[in-house]
Coordinates of C-alpha atoms in Angstrom, one line a residue:
M170 CA 141.4 165.0 60.1
M171 CA 139.9 163.6 56.9
E172 CA 137.3 165.8 55.2
S173 CA 134.5 164.1 53.2
G174 CA 135.5 162.9 49.8
L175 CA 132.0 161.7 49.0
D176 CA 130.1 163.2 46.1
S177 CA 126.8 164.8 46.8
A178 CA 124.7 161.7 45.9
A179 CA 126.7 159.5 48.2
R180 CA 126.5 162.0 51.0
K181 CA 122.8 162.2 50.6
R182 CA 122.5 158.5 50.6
L183 CA 124.5 158.1 53.7
A184 CA 122.5 160.8 55.5
T185 CA 119.2 159.2 54.6
L186 CA 119.9 155.5 55.3
K187 CA 117.0 153.9 57.0
P188 CA 117.4 151.8 60.1
G189 CA 118.5 148.3 59.1
E190 CA 118.9 149.3 55.4
R191 CA 121.3 147.1 53.6
I192 CA 124.2 148.7 51.7
D193 CA 126.4 146.8 49.2
A194 CA 130.1 146.2 49.6
Q195 CA 131.0 148.8 47.0
F196 CA 129.2 151.6 48.9
A197 CA 130.7 150.4 52.2
L198 CA 134.2 150.6 50.6
E199 CA 133.5 154.1 49.3
L200 CA 132.4 155.1 52.8
G201 CA 135.6 153.6 54.3
L202 CA 137.8 155.3 51.9
K203 CA 136.2 158.7 51.4
A204 CA 133.6 159.6 54.1
S205 CA 134.6 161.8 57.0
V206 CA 134.7 160.4 60.5
H207 CA 132.0 162.9 61.4
E208 CA 129.4 161.9 58.8
L209 CA 130.2 158.2 59.3
G210 CA 129.7 158.6 63.0
E211 CA 126.4 160.5 62.6
A212 CA 125.0 157.8 60.3
A213 CA 126.2 154.9 62.5
L214 CA 124.8 156.6 65.6
R215 CA 121.4 156.8 64.0
Q216 CA 121.5 153.1 63.2
R217 CA 122.8 152.3 66.7
R218 CA 120.0 154.3 68.4
A219 CA 117.4 152.8 66.2
R220 CA 118.4 149.4 67.5
H221 CA 119.4 150.0 71.1
G222 CA 118.4 153.5 72.0
D223 CA 120.9 155.0 74.5
R224 CA 121.6 151.6 76.2
A225 CA 125.3 150.7 76.4
Y226 CA 125.9 147.1 77.5
Y227 CA 128.5 145.5 79.8
V228 CA 128.9 142.0 81.2
Y229 CA 130.3 140.7 84.5
N230 CA 132.8 138.2 83.0
Q231 CA 136.1 136.4 83.7
H232 CA 138.8 135.6 81.1
L233 CA 140.7 132.4 81.4
N234 CA 143.7 132.3 79.0
Y235 CA 144.7 128.7 79.9
T236 CA 147.9 128.4 78.0
N237 CA 150.2 130.6 75.9
V238 CA 152.1 127.6 74.4
C239 CA 151.2 127.5 70.7
R240 CA 152.3 125.7 67.6
N241 CA 151.3 128.6 65.4
Q242 CA 153.6 131.6 65.1
C243 CA 151.3 134.4 63.9
R244 CA 153.3 137.5 62.9
F245 CA 151.0 139.8 64.9
C246 CA 151.0 137.8 68.1
A247 CA 153.0 138.6 71.2
F248 CA 151.2 136.1 73.4
F249 CA 152.4 132.8 72.1
K250 CA 155.5 130.8 73.3
K251 CA 157.0 127.7 71.7
A252 CA 156.8 124.5 73.7
G253 CA 159.6 124.6 76.3
E254 CA 160.3 128.3 75.8
E255 CA 160.9 130.5 78.8
G256 CA 157.7 132.3 79.8
G257 CA 155.5 129.6 78.5
Y258 CA 152.7 128.4 80.8
T259 CA 149.7 126.0 81.0
Y260 CA 147.2 126.0 83.8
S261 CA 146.6 122.6 85.4
L262 CA 143.0 121.9 86.1
E263 CA 143.8 122.7 89.8
E264 CA 145.2 126.1 88.8
A265 CA 142.1 126.8 86.6
R266 CA 139.9 125.9 89.6
K267 CA 141.8 128.2 91.9
R268 CA 141.4 131.1 89.4
L269 CA 137.7 130.5 89.3
M270 CA 137.4 130.1 93.0
D271 CA 139.4 133.3 93.7
R272 CA 136.4 135.2 92.4
I273 CA 133.6 132.9 93.5
D274 CA 132.0 135.6 95.7
E275 CA 131.5 137.8 92.6
P276 CA 128.3 137.4 90.4
I277 CA 130.2 136.4 87.3
R278 CA 127.8 135.5 84.4
E279 CA 130.3 134.5 81.7
I280 CA 133.6 132.6 81.6
H281 CA 135.6 133.4 78.4
I282 CA 138.2 130.8 77.6
T283 CA 140.8 131.0 74.9
G284 CA 144.5 129.9 74.6
G285 CA 147.2 128.7 72.3
L286 CA 147.4 125.5 70.4
N287 CA 149.4 123.5 72.9
P288 CA 150.5 120.3 71.2
D289 CA 151.1 118.6 74.5
L290 CA 147.6 119.0 76.0
P291 CA 145.3 115.9 75.5
Y292 CA 141.7 116.4 74.3
Q293 CA 140.4 115.3 77.6
Y294 CA 141.9 118.3 79.2
Y295 CA 139.6 120.6 77.3
L296 CA 136.5 118.6 78.2
D297 CA 137.5 118.5 81.8
L298 CA 138.1 122.3 81.8
L299 CA 134.6 122.9 80.5
A300 CA 133.1 120.5 83.0
L301 CA 135.1 122.2 85.8
C302 CA 133.7 125.6 84.8
K303 CA 130.2 124.3 85.0
E304 CA 130.9 122.6 88.3
V305 CA 132.3 125.8 89.9
R306 CA 129.9 128.2 88.1
P307 CA 126.8 126.2 87.1
N308 CA 124.8 129.3 86.3
A309 CA 127.5 131.1 84.2
V310 CA 127.7 130.9 80.4
V311 CA 130.9 129.2 79.2
K312 CA 132.1 130.9 76.1
A313 CA 135.1 128.9 75.1
F314 CA 137.6 128.0 72.4
T315 CA 137.9 129.8 69.1
A316 CA 137.3 128.1 65.8
V317 CA 141.1 127.8 65.5
E318 CA 141.2 125.8 68.7
V319 CA 138.2 123.7 67.6
A320 CA 140.0 122.9 64.3
H321 CA 143.1 122.0 66.3
F322 CA 141.2 119.6 68.5
A323 CA 139.6 117.9 65.5
D324 CA 142.9 117.5 63.7
T325 CA 144.6 116.1 66.8
L326 CA 141.8 113.6 67.3
G327 CA 141.5 112.8 63.6
T328 CA 137.8 113.6 63.7
D329 CA 135.6 116.4 62.4
E330 CA 134.7 119.7 63.9
A331 CA 131.0 118.8 64.4
T332 CA 131.9 115.9 66.6
V333 CA 134.2 118.1 68.7
L334 CA 131.4 120.8 69.1
R335 CA 128.8 118.2 70.0
E336 CA 131.1 116.6 72.6
M337 CA 132.0 119.9 74.1
K338 CA 128.4 121.2 74.2
A339 CA 127.5 118.0 76.1
V340 CA 129.9 118.9 78.9
G341 CA 129.3 122.6 79.2
L342 CA 130.2 124.7 76.1
D343 CA 127.5 127.3 75.6
A344 CA 129.0 129.7 73.0
L345 CA 132.1 130.3 70.9
P346 CA 134.3 133.4 71.1
G347 CA 135.1 135.1 67.8
G348 CA 138.9 135.0 67.9
G349 CA 141.1 133.6 65.2
A350 CA 139.2 135.3 62.4
E351 CA 142.0 137.9 62.0
V352 CA 141.5 139.1 58.3
F353 CA 139.8 136.7 55.9
S354 CA 141.8 137.8 52.8
P355 CA 143.8 134.8 51.7
A356 CA 146.7 137.1 50.7
M357 CA 146.7 138.7 54.2
R358 CA 146.5 135.4 56.0
E359 CA 149.5 134.2 54.0
K360 CA 151.5 137.1 55.3
L361 CA 150.1 137.3 58.8
C362 CA 149.3 133.7 59.9
P363 CA 150.0 131.1 57.3
E364 CA 149.9 128.3 59.8
K365 CA 146.3 129.3 60.9
V366 CA 143.1 127.7 59.6
T367 CA 141.7 129.3 56.5
A368 CA 138.9 131.8 56.5
D369 CA 136.6 129.1 54.9
R370 CA 137.3 126.7 57.8
W371 CA 136.8 129.4 60.4
L372 CA 133.4 130.3 58.9
H373 CA 132.5 126.6 58.5
I374 CA 133.0 126.0 62.2
H375 CA 130.9 128.9 63.2
G376 CA 128.2 127.8 60.8
L377 CA 128.3 124.3 62.4
A378 CA 127.9 125.9 65.9
H379 CA 125.0 128.0 64.6
D380 CA 123.3 124.9 63.2
M381 CA 123.6 123.3 66.7
G382 CA 121.9 126.2 68.3
M383 CA 125.0 127.8 69.7
K384 CA 125.5 131.5 69.4
T385 CA 129.0 132.8 68.5
N386 CA 131.0 136.1 68.4
S387 CA 132.8 137.4 65.4
T388 CA 135.9 139.5 65.2
M389 CA 138.3 141.3 62.8
L390 CA 141.9 142.3 63.5
F391 CA 142.6 145.6 61.8
G392 CA 145.0 148.5 61.7
H393 CA 148.1 146.6 60.5
I394 CA 148.9 145.8 56.9
E395 CA 145.4 145.2 55.6
S396 CA 143.5 147.6 53.3
W397 CA 139.9 148.9 53.4
E398 CA 139.2 146.4 50.6
D399 CA 140.3 143.6 53.0
R400 CA 138.1 144.9 55.8
I401 CA 135.0 145.1 53.7
Y402 CA 135.7 141.6 52.2
H403 CA 136.0 140.3 55.8
M404 CA 132.7 141.9 56.9
E405 CA 131.0 140.7 53.7
R406 CA 131.9 137.1 54.5
L407 CA 130.5 137.4 58.0
R408 CA 127.3 139.0 56.7
A409 CA 126.9 136.3 54.2
L410 CA 127.2 133.5 56.8
E411 CA 124.8 135.3 59.1
D412 CA 122.3 135.4 56.2
E413 CA 122.7 131.7 55.6
K414 CA 123.1 130.4 59.1
P415 CA 122.1 133.0 61.7
G416 CA 123.9 132.9 65.1
F417 CA 126.4 135.8 65.4
I418 CA 125.8 137.8 68.6
V419 CA 128.2 140.6 68.1
F420 CA 131.0 141.9 65.9
I421 CA 134.2 143.0 67.5
P422 CA 136.7 145.1 65.6
L423 CA 140.0 144.3 67.3
A424 CA 142.6 147.1 67.1
Y425 CA 146.0 145.6 66.3
Q426 CA 148.5 146.0 69.2
S427 CA 151.9 146.8 67.8
R428 CA 154.4 145.9 70.4
N429 CA 156.5 142.7 71.0
N430 CA 155.6 141.0 67.7
A431 CA 157.3 140.4 64.4
L432 CA 155.0 142.5 62.2
G433 CA 156.7 145.8 63.0
V434 CA 153.9 148.3 62.0
P435 CA 152.0 150.8 64.1
G436 CA 148.4 150.1 65.1
P437 CA 145.4 152.2 64.0
T438 CA 144.9 155.8 64.9
G439 CA 141.9 156.8 67.0
E440 CA 140.2 158.2 64.0
E441 CA 140.8 154.9 62.0
Y442 CA 139.3 153.0 64.9
L443 CA 136.1 155.1 65.0
R444 CA 135.8 154.9 61.2
T445 CA 136.0 151.1 61.3
I446 CA 133.4 150.9 64.1
S447 CA 131.0 153.1 62.1
V448 CA 131.4 151.3 58.8
A449 CA 130.8 148.0 60.6
R450 CA 127.6 149.3 62.1
L451 CA 126.4 150.5 58.7
F452 CA 127.4 147.4 56.8
L453 CA 126.6 144.5 59.2
D454 CA 122.9 145.0 59.2
N455 CA 122.2 141.5 60.3
I456 CA 124.6 141.3 63.3
P457 CA 122.8 143.0 66.2
H458 CA 125.7 144.3 68.3
I459 CA 129.0 146.1 67.7
K460 CA 131.5 145.9 70.6
A461 CA 133.9 148.6 71.6
Y462 CA 136.4 146.3 73.2
W463 CA 138.1 148.6 75.8
A464 CA 140.9 146.2 76.5
F465 CA 142.3 146.6 73.0
A466 CA 141.0 150.0 72.0
G467 CA 141.7 151.9 75.2
I468 CA 139.1 153.2 77.5
K469 CA 138.8 156.7 75.9
A470 CA 138.6 155.3 72.3
A471 CA 136.0 152.8 73.4
Q472 CA 133.9 155.6 75.0
M473 CA 134.0 157.5 71.7
A474 CA 133.1 154.4 69.8
L475 CA 129.7 154.4 71.6
W476 CA 129.0 157.6 69.7
A477 CA 130.2 156.1 66.5
G478 CA 127.9 153.0 66.3
A479 CA 129.1 150.6 69.0
D480 CA 126.6 149.6 71.8
D481 CA 128.7 147.2 73.9
F482 CA 131.7 148.0 76.1
D483 CA 132.5 144.3 77.0
G484 CA 133.1 143.7 80.7
T485 CA 135.1 143.2 83.8
I486 CA 137.4 140.7 82.2
V487 CA 140.2 140.1 84.8
E488 CA 142.6 139.2 83.4
E489 CA 143.2 139.6 79.7
K490 CA 146.6 138.4 78.6
I491 CA 146.6 138.4 74.8
G492 CA 146.3 142.1 74.0
H493 CA 148.5 143.0 77.0
A494 CA 151.3 140.8 75.8
A495 CA 151.3 143.0 72.6
G496 CA 151.5 146.2 74.6
A497 CA 147.9 147.2 75.4
D498 CA 148.3 149.8 78.1
T499 CA 144.7 149.4 79.4
P500 CA 143.9 147.9 82.8
K501 CA 143.7 144.1 82.8
G502 CA 140.2 144.4 84.3
M503 CA 137.6 146.8 85.5
T504 CA 135.2 146.7 88.4
V505 CA 131.5 146.9 87.7
S506 CA 131.4 150.4 89.3
E507 CA 134.2 151.5 87.0
L508 CA 132.4 150.2 84.0
V509 CA 129.2 151.9 85.0
E510 CA 130.9 155.2 85.7
T511 CA 132.9 155.0 82.4
I512 CA 129.8 154.3 80.3
A513 CA 127.7 156.9 82.2
A514 CA 130.3 159.5 81.6
T515 CA 129.7 159.2 77.8
G516 CA 126.0 160.1 78.2
F517 CA 124.7 156.6 77.5
T518 CA 122.8 154.3 80.0
P519 CA 124.8 151.4 81.4
V520 CA 122.9 148.1 81.1
E521 CA 124.3 144.9 82.5
R522 CA 123.8 142.0 80.1
D523 CA 124.5 138.3 79.8
T524 CA 126.4 136.7 76.9
F525 CA 123.3 136.7 74.8
F526 CA 122.5 140.4 75.5
E527 CA 119.6 139.6 77.8
E528 CA 119.4 142.4 80.4
V529 CA 120.3 141.3 83.9
V530 CA 117.7 142.4 86.4
S531 CA 119.2 142.8 89.9
A532 CA 117.3 141.0 92.7

């Protein structure tokens, strides 16, 4: 386990950070490279408790990964299939309806929709899918389509992203998920996902959504070939956008899943996961929530992350396909009772929330 490599001045500064105090990128990098996981965790826990006390949030949600057919071929992705390839699938609207109806007796509050860039799906399919979700679940928040998907829709139509977002909002889009951000470093994107939209375009689309009053999530895929410099640069870009155009709900460090893809490197260790959670909590002073995404991190690591700065555990999910295609060995979903027991076992207080972190009060 890494011992602290911080000098006495840096250790004192870390130990005395005030709630919400802004640190610069250079100090964040120093923390990532030199601080011990223990002192990072202690400092991040103080920040977390100043914001959220001992509350640890979860959401009653449902994932709908509507297609795995994708024209991109990201090196880290085990989910995608080429058009016509064995194992490729696309839900018809009837299949999507069935998956929603299969859980209609559950009090689901969020529908999370993401998928591949399927070149054969018409734009109307996506509008109809949003409308279908609102028809079946009129009271649920529909959080759908990453910035990468929004850019794909705009390019396919020959229009701009703002038009796509307005049209989708009109038929039921409530918020954007944070996927597709990966790592913002141009050099990393060239190695990992050269076909994917640039970091600038990803940020532009989220800024447009914020301008329209839509809240969005933010993510970072880490623990592969990126450096701590890349991680801090990524978080710095997110923090700058939030300063300029507020609207991010949560930051989700996504632990790279190492199986069944072309990258061929191991994922992050448990210690590296906790260090990244802690630095994120310390650096992202203007993003209110940090998620310990149990489906990628593993349940035990996510539990530990609540003590390292995270305050959200995500939700019931059922059924997550993207991380599991890359070898995630977590369950594909959890019941509410399992979530409550898992959070309570850490010593934190489980609190059910909606997409926007408003507490759900049971009738």
